[in-house]
Amino acid sequence: MQPCLLILVRHGRTAGNHGGPGTPMSGWTDTPLDARGREEAEALGRRLAGGPGFDAVYASPLSRALETARIAAGAWGPVRPHDGLREICCGDVDGAPIEEVKARHAALWEANLRQDDDEFRWPGGESYREFRARCLAAIGAIAAAHPGQRVLVVTHAGVIGQLLGSLRGVPPARWEPFRPGNTSLTSLSWQGDRGVLLRFDDREHVSSSTRRPGG
């Protein structure tokens, strides 16, 4: 069986990516793209249009990923939603303002920042170990369905980080080392249960005016 070439894209910017007051915990909370996020998706679409096509397009069912995929890759549709490509589930704090979560769950917030417990989970949420297993299962299934093909996958920073962490031997709790920018391109050659990283966090299509801090 030939490997599948996976082009992974993090969705465009949302209100939850600003980092300012009121920024929510954006796990499964369905925050749409903001104006800048749509501009980023359009820029990505122009870049993709100048390259080789795709045999299939998959996306997380959350609107920020679906909208990015439909704007950037509509020509290769339909976009296929895949639940396994969702961001990590933050349970009871999903969608709550970050400042509120810090105040109400100070010990948990500090434990998460330490990035040393693969079983860490927010109350009612998904552990990092479970999250990685889900991400690997999803990407393995997509690759197995498209041997020798080129597939676009629009998903979230956490999903891409877990896939690359697995390839590089980084524990699931270490969510920070491989955090791609909005609408960046990351390429993997995937076969069976293993992949090879070919490119990470390529944002050449994002203009300097759009690529300002806070994304």
PDB file of C-alpha atoms in Angstrom:
ATOM      1  CA  MET A   1       0.000   0.000   0.000  1.00  0.00           C
ATOM      2  CA  GLN A   2       1.343   3.434  -0.945  1.00  0.00           C
ATOM      3  CA  PRO A   3       1.554   6.230   1.627  1.00  0.00           C
ATOM      4  CA  CYS A   4      -1.028   8.988   1.682  1.00  0.00           C
ATOM      5  CA  LEU A   5       0.163  12.604   1.411  1.00  0.00           C
ATOM      6  CA  LEU A   6      -1.734  14.583   4.043  1.00  0.00           C
ATOM      7  CA  ILE A   7      -1.796  18.375   3.863  1.00  0.00           C
ATOM      8  CA  LEU A   8      -2.886  19.529   7.316  1.00  0.00           C
ATOM      9  CA  VAL A   9      -4.287  23.025   7.819  1.00  0.00           C
ATOM     10  CA  ARG A  10      -5.147  24.794  11.031  1.00  0.00           C
ATOM     11  CA  HIS A  11      -8.379  26.777  10.660  1.00  0.00           C
ATOM     12  CA  GLY A  12      -8.404  30.565  10.216  1.00  0.00           C
ATOM     13  CA  ARG A  13      -8.557  32.984  13.115  1.00  0.00           C
ATOM     14  CA  THR A  14     -11.627  33.224  15.337  1.00  0.00           C
ATOM     15  CA  ALA A  15     -12.655  35.514  18.180  1.00  0.00           C
ATOM     16  CA  GLY A  16     -11.302  32.787  20.459  1.00  0.00           C
ATOM     17  CA  ASN A  17      -7.779  33.233  19.077  1.00  0.00           C
ATOM     18  CA  HIS A  18      -7.384  36.896  20.034  1.00  0.00           C
ATOM     19  CA  GLY A  19      -6.086  36.287  23.539  1.00  0.00           C
ATOM     20  CA  GLY A  20      -7.772  39.407  24.929  1.00  0.00           C
ATOM     21  CA  PRO A  21     -10.433  39.847  27.656  1.00  0.00           C
ATOM     22  CA  GLY A  22     -13.346  37.453  27.271  1.00  0.00           C
ATOM     23  CA  THR A  23     -11.390  34.941  25.189  1.00  0.00           C
ATOM     24  CA  PRO A  24     -13.135  31.569  25.644  1.00  0.00           C
ATOM     25  CA  MET A  25     -11.762  28.083  26.136  1.00  0.00           C
ATOM     26  CA  SER A  26     -12.173  26.994  22.516  1.00  0.00           C
ATOM     27  CA  GLY A  27     -12.291  23.228  22.535  1.00  0.00           C
ATOM     28  CA  TRP A  28     -15.574  21.938  21.162  1.00  0.00           C
ATOM     29  CA  THR A  29     -17.164  25.383  21.499  1.00  0.00           C
ATOM     30  CA  ASP A  30     -18.261  26.334  17.989  1.00  0.00           C
ATOM     31  CA  THR A  31     -16.682  29.738  17.382  1.00  0.00           C
ATOM     32  CA  PRO A  32     -16.853  30.898  13.728  1.00  0.00           C
ATOM     33  CA  LEU A  33     -14.117  32.616  11.768  1.00  0.00           C
ATOM     34  CA  ASP A  34     -13.767  36.360  12.259  1.00  0.00           C
ATOM     35  CA  ALA A  35     -13.094  38.778   9.372  1.00  0.00           C
ATOM     36  CA  ARG A  36      -9.358  38.199   9.563  1.00  0.00           C
ATOM     37  CA  GLY A  37      -9.891  34.438   9.619  1.00  0.00           C
ATOM     38  CA  ARG A  38     -11.888  34.610   6.408  1.00  0.00           C
ATOM     39  CA  GLU A  39      -9.119  36.695   4.809  1.00  0.00           C
ATOM     40  CA  GLU A  40      -6.595  34.043   5.855  1.00  0.00           C
ATOM     41  CA  ALA A  41      -8.761  31.276   4.358  1.00  0.00           C
ATOM     42  CA  GLU A  42      -9.093  33.204   1.101  1.00  0.00           C
ATOM     43  CA  ALA A  43      -5.308  33.695   0.950  1.00  0.00           C
ATOM     44  CA  LEU A  44      -4.836  29.979   1.528  1.00  0.00           C
ATOM     45  CA  GLY A  45      -7.323  29.224  -1.237  1.00  0.00           C
ATOM     46  CA  ARG A  46      -5.361  31.336  -3.702  1.00  0.00           C
ATOM     47  CA  ARG A  47      -2.177  29.483  -2.804  1.00  0.00           C
ATOM     48  CA  LEU A  48      -3.773  26.048  -3.080  1.00  0.00           C
ATOM     49  CA  ALA A  49      -5.305  26.948  -6.434  1.00  0.00           C
ATOM     50  CA  GLY A  50      -1.796  27.412  -7.831  1.00  0.00           C
ATOM     51  CA  GLY A  51      -0.634  23.928  -6.830  1.00  0.00           C
ATOM     52  CA  PRO A  52      -1.630  20.313  -7.419  1.00  0.00           C
ATOM     53  CA  GLY A  53      -5.181  19.256  -6.672  1.00  0.00           C
ATOM     54  CA  PHE A  54      -6.588  17.037  -3.937  1.00  0.00           C
ATOM     55  CA  ASP A  55      -8.286  13.671  -4.130  1.00  0.00           C
ATOM     56  CA  ALA A  56     -10.346  14.402  -1.004  1.00  0.00           C
ATOM     57  CA  VAL A  57     -10.962  17.158   1.552  1.00  0.00           C
ATOM     58  CA  TYR A  58     -11.735  16.440   5.219  1.00  0.00           C
ATOM     59  CA  ALA A  59     -12.448  18.835   8.064  1.00  0.00           C
ATOM     60  CA  SER A  60     -13.374  18.957  11.699  1.00  0.00           C
ATOM     61  CA  PRO A  61     -17.157  19.469  11.973  1.00  0.00           C
ATOM     62  CA  LEU A  62     -16.634  22.639  14.035  1.00  0.00           C
ATOM     63  CA  SER A  63     -17.585  25.673  11.954  1.00  0.00           C
ATOM     64  CA  ARG A  64     -14.173  27.372  12.135  1.00  0.00           C
ATOM     65  CA  ALA A  65     -12.612  24.392  10.354  1.00  0.00           C
ATOM     66  CA  LEU A  66     -15.516  23.667   7.997  1.00  0.00           C
ATOM     67  CA  GLU A  67     -15.710  27.297   6.874  1.00  0.00           C
ATOM     68  CA  THR A  68     -11.954  27.433   6.310  1.00  0.00           C
ATOM     69  CA  ALA A  69     -12.124  24.264   4.217  1.00  0.00           C
ATOM     70  CA  ARG A  70     -15.072  25.469   2.144  1.00  0.00           C
ATOM     71  CA  ILE A  71     -13.442  28.832   1.421  1.00  0.00           C
ATOM     72  CA  ALA A  72      -9.972  27.462   0.702  1.00  0.00           C
ATOM     73  CA  ALA A  73     -10.745  24.180  -1.027  1.00  0.00           C
ATOM     74  CA  GLY A  74     -14.244  24.431  -2.461  1.00  0.00           C
ATOM     75  CA  ALA A  75     -12.992  23.423  -5.887  1.00  0.00           C
ATOM     76  CA  TRP A  76     -12.063  19.966  -4.537  1.00  0.00           C
ATOM     77  CA  GLY A  77     -15.222  19.416  -2.492  1.00  0.00           C
ATOM     78  CA  PRO A  78     -17.427  18.257  -1.087  1.00  0.00           C
ATOM     79  CA  VAL A  79     -15.791  18.757   2.299  1.00  0.00           C
ATOM     80  CA  ARG A  80     -16.167  15.621   4.420  1.00  0.00           C
ATOM     81  CA  PRO A  81     -16.702  16.335   8.153  1.00  0.00           C
ATOM     82  CA  HIS A  82     -14.868  13.913  10.477  1.00  0.00           C
ATOM     83  CA  ASP A  83     -15.584  13.935  14.224  1.00  0.00           C
ATOM     84  CA  GLY A  84     -12.121  12.590  15.014  1.00  0.00           C
ATOM     85  CA  LEU A  85     -10.605  15.877  13.806  1.00  0.00           C
ATOM     86  CA  ARG A  86     -12.238  18.017  16.526  1.00  0.00           C
ATOM     87  CA  GLU A  87     -10.132  19.998  18.981  1.00  0.00           C
ATOM     88  CA  ILE A  88      -9.712  18.563  22.498  1.00  0.00           C
ATOM     89  CA  CYS A  89     -12.892  18.526  24.598  1.00  0.00           C
ATOM     90  CA  CYS A  90     -12.538  20.829  27.608  1.00  0.00           C
ATOM     91  CA  GLY A  91     -15.682  19.483  29.298  1.00  0.00           C
ATOM     92  CA  ASP A  92     -17.400  21.717  31.824  1.00  0.00           C
ATOM     93  CA  VAL A  93     -15.144  24.717  31.127  1.00  0.00           C
ATOM     94  CA  ASP A  94     -15.475  24.556  27.338  1.00  0.00           C
ATOM     95  CA  GLY A  95     -16.579  27.975  26.120  1.00  0.00           C
ATOM     96  CA  ALA A  96     -16.033  29.691  29.490  1.00  0.00           C
ATOM     97  CA  PRO A  97     -13.867  32.843  29.527  1.00  0.00           C
ATOM     98  CA  ILE A  98     -10.252  31.940  30.222  1.00  0.00           C
ATOM     99  CA  GLU A  99      -9.967  34.500  33.021  1.00  0.00           C
ATOM    100  CA  GLU A 100     -12.944  32.868  34.752  1.00  0.00           C
ATOM    101  CA  VAL A 101     -11.403  29.404  34.388  1.00  0.00           C
ATOM    102  CA  LYS A 102      -8.136  30.667  35.905  1.00  0.00           C
ATOM    103  CA  ALA A 103     -10.021  32.091  38.885  1.00  0.00           C
ATOM    104  CA  ARG A 104     -12.300  29.107  39.517  1.00  0.00           C
ATOM    105  CA  HIS A 105      -9.832  26.327  38.713  1.00  0.00           C
ATOM    106  CA  ALA A 106      -6.457  27.809  39.659  1.00  0.00           C
ATOM    107  CA  ALA A 107      -4.873  24.478  40.609  1.00  0.00           C
ATOM    108  CA  LEU A 108      -6.058  22.804  37.414  1.00  0.00           C
ATOM    109  CA  TRP A 109      -4.850  25.743  35.347  1.00  0.00           C
ATOM    110  CA  GLU A 110      -1.362  25.450  36.825  1.00  0.00           C
ATOM    111  CA  ALA A 111      -1.382  21.661  36.367  1.00  0.00           C
ATOM    112  CA  ASN A 112      -2.223  22.081  32.687  1.00  0.00           C
ATOM    113  CA  LEU A 113       0.562  24.620  32.211  1.00  0.00           C
ATOM    114  CA  ARG A 114       3.095  22.154  33.641  1.00  0.00           C
ATOM    115  CA  GLN A 115       2.391  19.813  30.689  1.00  0.00           C
ATOM    116  CA  ASP A 116       3.624  16.759  32.610  1.00  0.00           C
ATOM    117  CA  ASP A 117       0.467  14.666  33.129  1.00  0.00           C
ATOM    118  CA  ASP A 118      -0.868  12.730  30.149  1.00  0.00           C
ATOM    119  CA  GLU A 119      -4.022  11.927  32.154  1.00  0.00           C
ATOM    120  CA  PHE A 120      -4.824  15.611  32.749  1.00  0.00           C
ATOM    121  CA  ARG A 121      -8.361  16.561  31.810  1.00  0.00           C
ATOM    122  CA  TRP A 122     -10.706  19.434  32.554  1.00  0.00           C
ATOM    123  CA  PRO A 123     -13.792  18.318  34.550  1.00  0.00           C
ATOM    124  CA  GLY A 124     -15.973  16.273  32.213  1.00  0.00           C
ATOM    125  CA  GLY A 125     -13.433  16.592  29.401  1.00  0.00           C
ATOM    126  CA  GLU A 126     -10.962  14.488  27.477  1.00  0.00           C
ATOM    127  CA  SER A 127      -7.495  13.555  28.728  1.00  0.00           C
ATOM    128  CA  TYR A 128      -4.461  14.329  26.610  1.00  0.00           C
ATOM    129  CA  ARG A 129      -3.802  10.591  26.255  1.00  0.00           C
ATOM    130  CA  GLU A 130      -7.347  10.039  24.970  1.00  0.00           C
ATOM    131  CA  PHE A 131      -7.056  13.031  22.675  1.00  0.00           C
ATOM    132  CA  ARG A 132      -3.872  11.727  21.054  1.00  0.00           C
ATOM    133  CA  ALA A 133      -5.403   8.286  20.532  1.00  0.00           C
ATOM    134  CA  ARG A 134      -8.411   9.890  18.834  1.00  0.00           C
ATOM    135  CA  CYS A 135      -6.241  12.038  16.565  1.00  0.00           C
ATOM    136  CA  LEU A 136      -4.076   9.109  15.513  1.00  0.00           C
ATOM    137  CA  ALA A 137      -7.116   6.919  14.838  1.00  0.00           C
ATOM    138  CA  ALA A 138      -8.729   9.617  12.697  1.00  0.00           C
ATOM    139  CA  ILE A 139      -5.670  10.370  10.601  1.00  0.00           C
ATOM    140  CA  GLY A 140      -4.863   6.678  10.214  1.00  0.00           C
ATOM    141  CA  ALA A 141      -8.371   5.984   8.928  1.00  0.00           C
ATOM    142  CA  ILE A 142      -8.216   8.863   6.453  1.00  0.00           C
ATOM    143  CA  ALA A 143      -4.796   7.771   5.166  1.00  0.00           C
ATOM    144  CA  ALA A 144      -5.931   4.149   4.834  1.00  0.00           C
ATOM    145  CA  ALA A 145      -8.903   5.273   2.735  1.00  0.00           C
ATOM    146  CA  HIS A 146      -6.661   7.192   0.313  1.00  0.00           C
ATOM    147  CA  PRO A 147      -3.438   5.238  -0.374  1.00  0.00           C
ATOM    148  CA  GLY A 148      -1.218   7.006  -2.880  1.00  0.00           C
ATOM    149  CA  GLN A 149      -3.482  10.057  -2.896  1.00  0.00           C
ATOM    150  CA  ARG A 150      -3.204  13.696  -1.838  1.00  0.00           C
ATOM    151  CA  VAL A 151      -5.664  14.714   0.882  1.00  0.00           C
ATOM    152  CA  LEU A 152      -6.392  18.088   2.481  1.00  0.00           C
ATOM    153  CA  VAL A 153      -7.300  17.968   6.192  1.00  0.00           C
ATOM    154  CA  VAL A 154      -8.535  21.147   7.901  1.00  0.00           C
ATOM    155  CA  THR A 155      -8.432  20.813  11.649  1.00  0.00           C
ATOM    156  CA  HIS A 156      -7.115  22.456  14.854  1.00  0.00           C
ATOM    157  CA  ALA A 157      -3.801  23.336  16.484  1.00  0.00           C
ATOM    158  CA  GLY A 158      -4.264  20.667  19.136  1.00  0.00           C
ATOM    159  CA  VAL A 159      -4.838  17.884  16.604  1.00  0.00           C
ATOM    160  CA  ILE A 160      -1.787  18.823  14.529  1.00  0.00           C
ATOM    161  CA  GLY A 161       0.291  19.147  17.693  1.00  0.00           C
ATOM    162  CA  GLN A 162      -0.683  15.671  18.872  1.00  0.00           C
ATOM    163  CA  LEU A 163       0.144  14.078  15.522  1.00  0.00           C
ATOM    164  CA  LEU A 164       3.574  15.686  15.391  1.00  0.00           C
ATOM    165  CA  GLY A 165       4.187  14.984  19.073  1.00  0.00           C
ATOM    166  CA  SER A 166       3.520  11.317  18.429  1.00  0.00           C
ATOM    167  CA  LEU A 167       5.979  11.246  15.515  1.00  0.00           C
ATOM    168  CA  ARG A 168       8.674  12.997  17.549  1.00  0.00           C
ATOM    169  CA  GLY A 169       8.211  11.045  20.789  1.00  0.00           C
ATOM    170  CA  VAL A 170       6.804  13.997  22.737  1.00  0.00           C
ATOM    171  CA  PRO A 171       4.294  13.007  25.477  1.00  0.00           C
ATOM    172  CA  PRO A 172       0.597  13.860  24.911  1.00  0.00           C
ATOM    173  CA  ALA A 173       0.539  16.384  27.767  1.00  0.00           C
ATOM    174  CA  ARG A 174       3.161  18.527  25.964  1.00  0.00           C
ATOM    175  CA  TRP A 175       0.722  20.572  23.916  1.00  0.00           C
ATOM    176  CA  GLU A 176       3.050  23.524  23.253  1.00  0.00           C
ATOM    177  CA  PRO A 177       6.021  22.327  21.086  1.00  0.00           C
ATOM    178  CA  PHE A 178       4.112  21.966  17.791  1.00  0.00           C
ATOM    179  CA  ARG A 179       1.489  24.733  17.673  1.00  0.00           C
ATOM    180  CA  PRO A 180       0.906  25.848  14.066  1.00  0.00           C
ATOM    181  CA  GLY A 181      -0.358  29.281  13.077  1.00  0.00           C
ATOM    182  CA  ASN A 182      -3.777  29.924  11.599  1.00  0.00           C
ATOM    183  CA  THR A 183      -4.206  28.557   8.042  1.00  0.00           C
ATOM    184  CA  SER A 184      -0.645  27.228   8.052  1.00  0.00           C
ATOM    185  CA  LEU A 185       0.297  24.165   5.999  1.00  0.00           C
ATOM    186  CA  THR A 186       1.828  21.048   7.551  1.00  0.00           C
ATOM    187  CA  SER A 187       2.555  18.036   5.333  1.00  0.00           C
ATOM    188  CA  LEU A 188       2.826  14.394   6.360  1.00  0.00           C
ATOM    189  CA  SER A 189       3.446  11.222   4.402  1.00  0.00           C
ATOM    190  CA  TRP A 190       1.368   8.604   6.251  1.00  0.00           C
ATOM    191  CA  GLN A 191       1.293   4.836   5.911  1.00  0.00           C
ATOM    192  CA  GLY A 192      -0.215   2.365   8.375  1.00  0.00           C
ATOM    193  CA  ASP A 193       0.160   3.797  11.860  1.00  0.00           C
ATOM    194  CA  ARG A 194       3.215   5.975  11.185  1.00  0.00           C
ATOM    195  CA  GLY A 195       3.970   9.170   9.333  1.00  0.00           C
ATOM    196  CA  VAL A 196       6.905  11.267   8.188  1.00  0.00           C
ATOM    197  CA  LEU A 197       6.907  15.036   8.656  1.00  0.00           C
ATOM    198  CA  LEU A 198       7.656  16.847   5.396  1.00  0.00           C
ATOM    199  CA  ARG A 199       6.742  20.456   6.253  1.00  0.00           C
ATOM    200  CA  PHE A 200       5.529  22.322   9.341  1.00  0.00           C
ATOM    201  CA  ASP A 201       3.718  25.639   9.866  1.00  0.00           C
ATOM    202  CA  ASP A 202       4.211  27.028   6.360  1.00  0.00           C
ATOM    203  CA  ARG A 203       2.479  30.428   6.201  1.00  0.00           C
ATOM    204  CA  GLU A 204       4.012  31.985   3.108  1.00  0.00           C
ATOM    205  CA  HIS A 205       0.520  32.754   1.775  1.00  0.00           C
ATOM    206  CA  VAL A 206      -0.337  34.886   4.799  1.00  0.00           C
ATOM    207  CA  SER A 207       0.638  38.524   4.229  1.00  0.00           C
ATOM    208  CA  SER A 208       2.740  40.410   6.734  1.00  0.00           C
ATOM    209  CA  SER A 209      -0.226  42.674   7.456  1.00  0.00           C
ATOM    210  CA  THR A 210      -2.438  39.701   8.294  1.00  0.00           C
ATOM    211  CA  ARG A 211       0.259  37.810  10.222  1.00  0.00           C
ATOM    212  CA  ARG A 212       0.292  40.148  13.202  1.00  0.00           C
ATOM    213  CA  PRO A 213       0.449  39.026  16.868  1.00  0.00           C
ATOM    214  CA  GLY A 214      -2.631  37.486  18.432  1.00  0.00           C
ATOM    215  CA  GLY A 215      -3.486  34.803  15.860  1.00  0.00           C
TER     216      GLY A 215
END
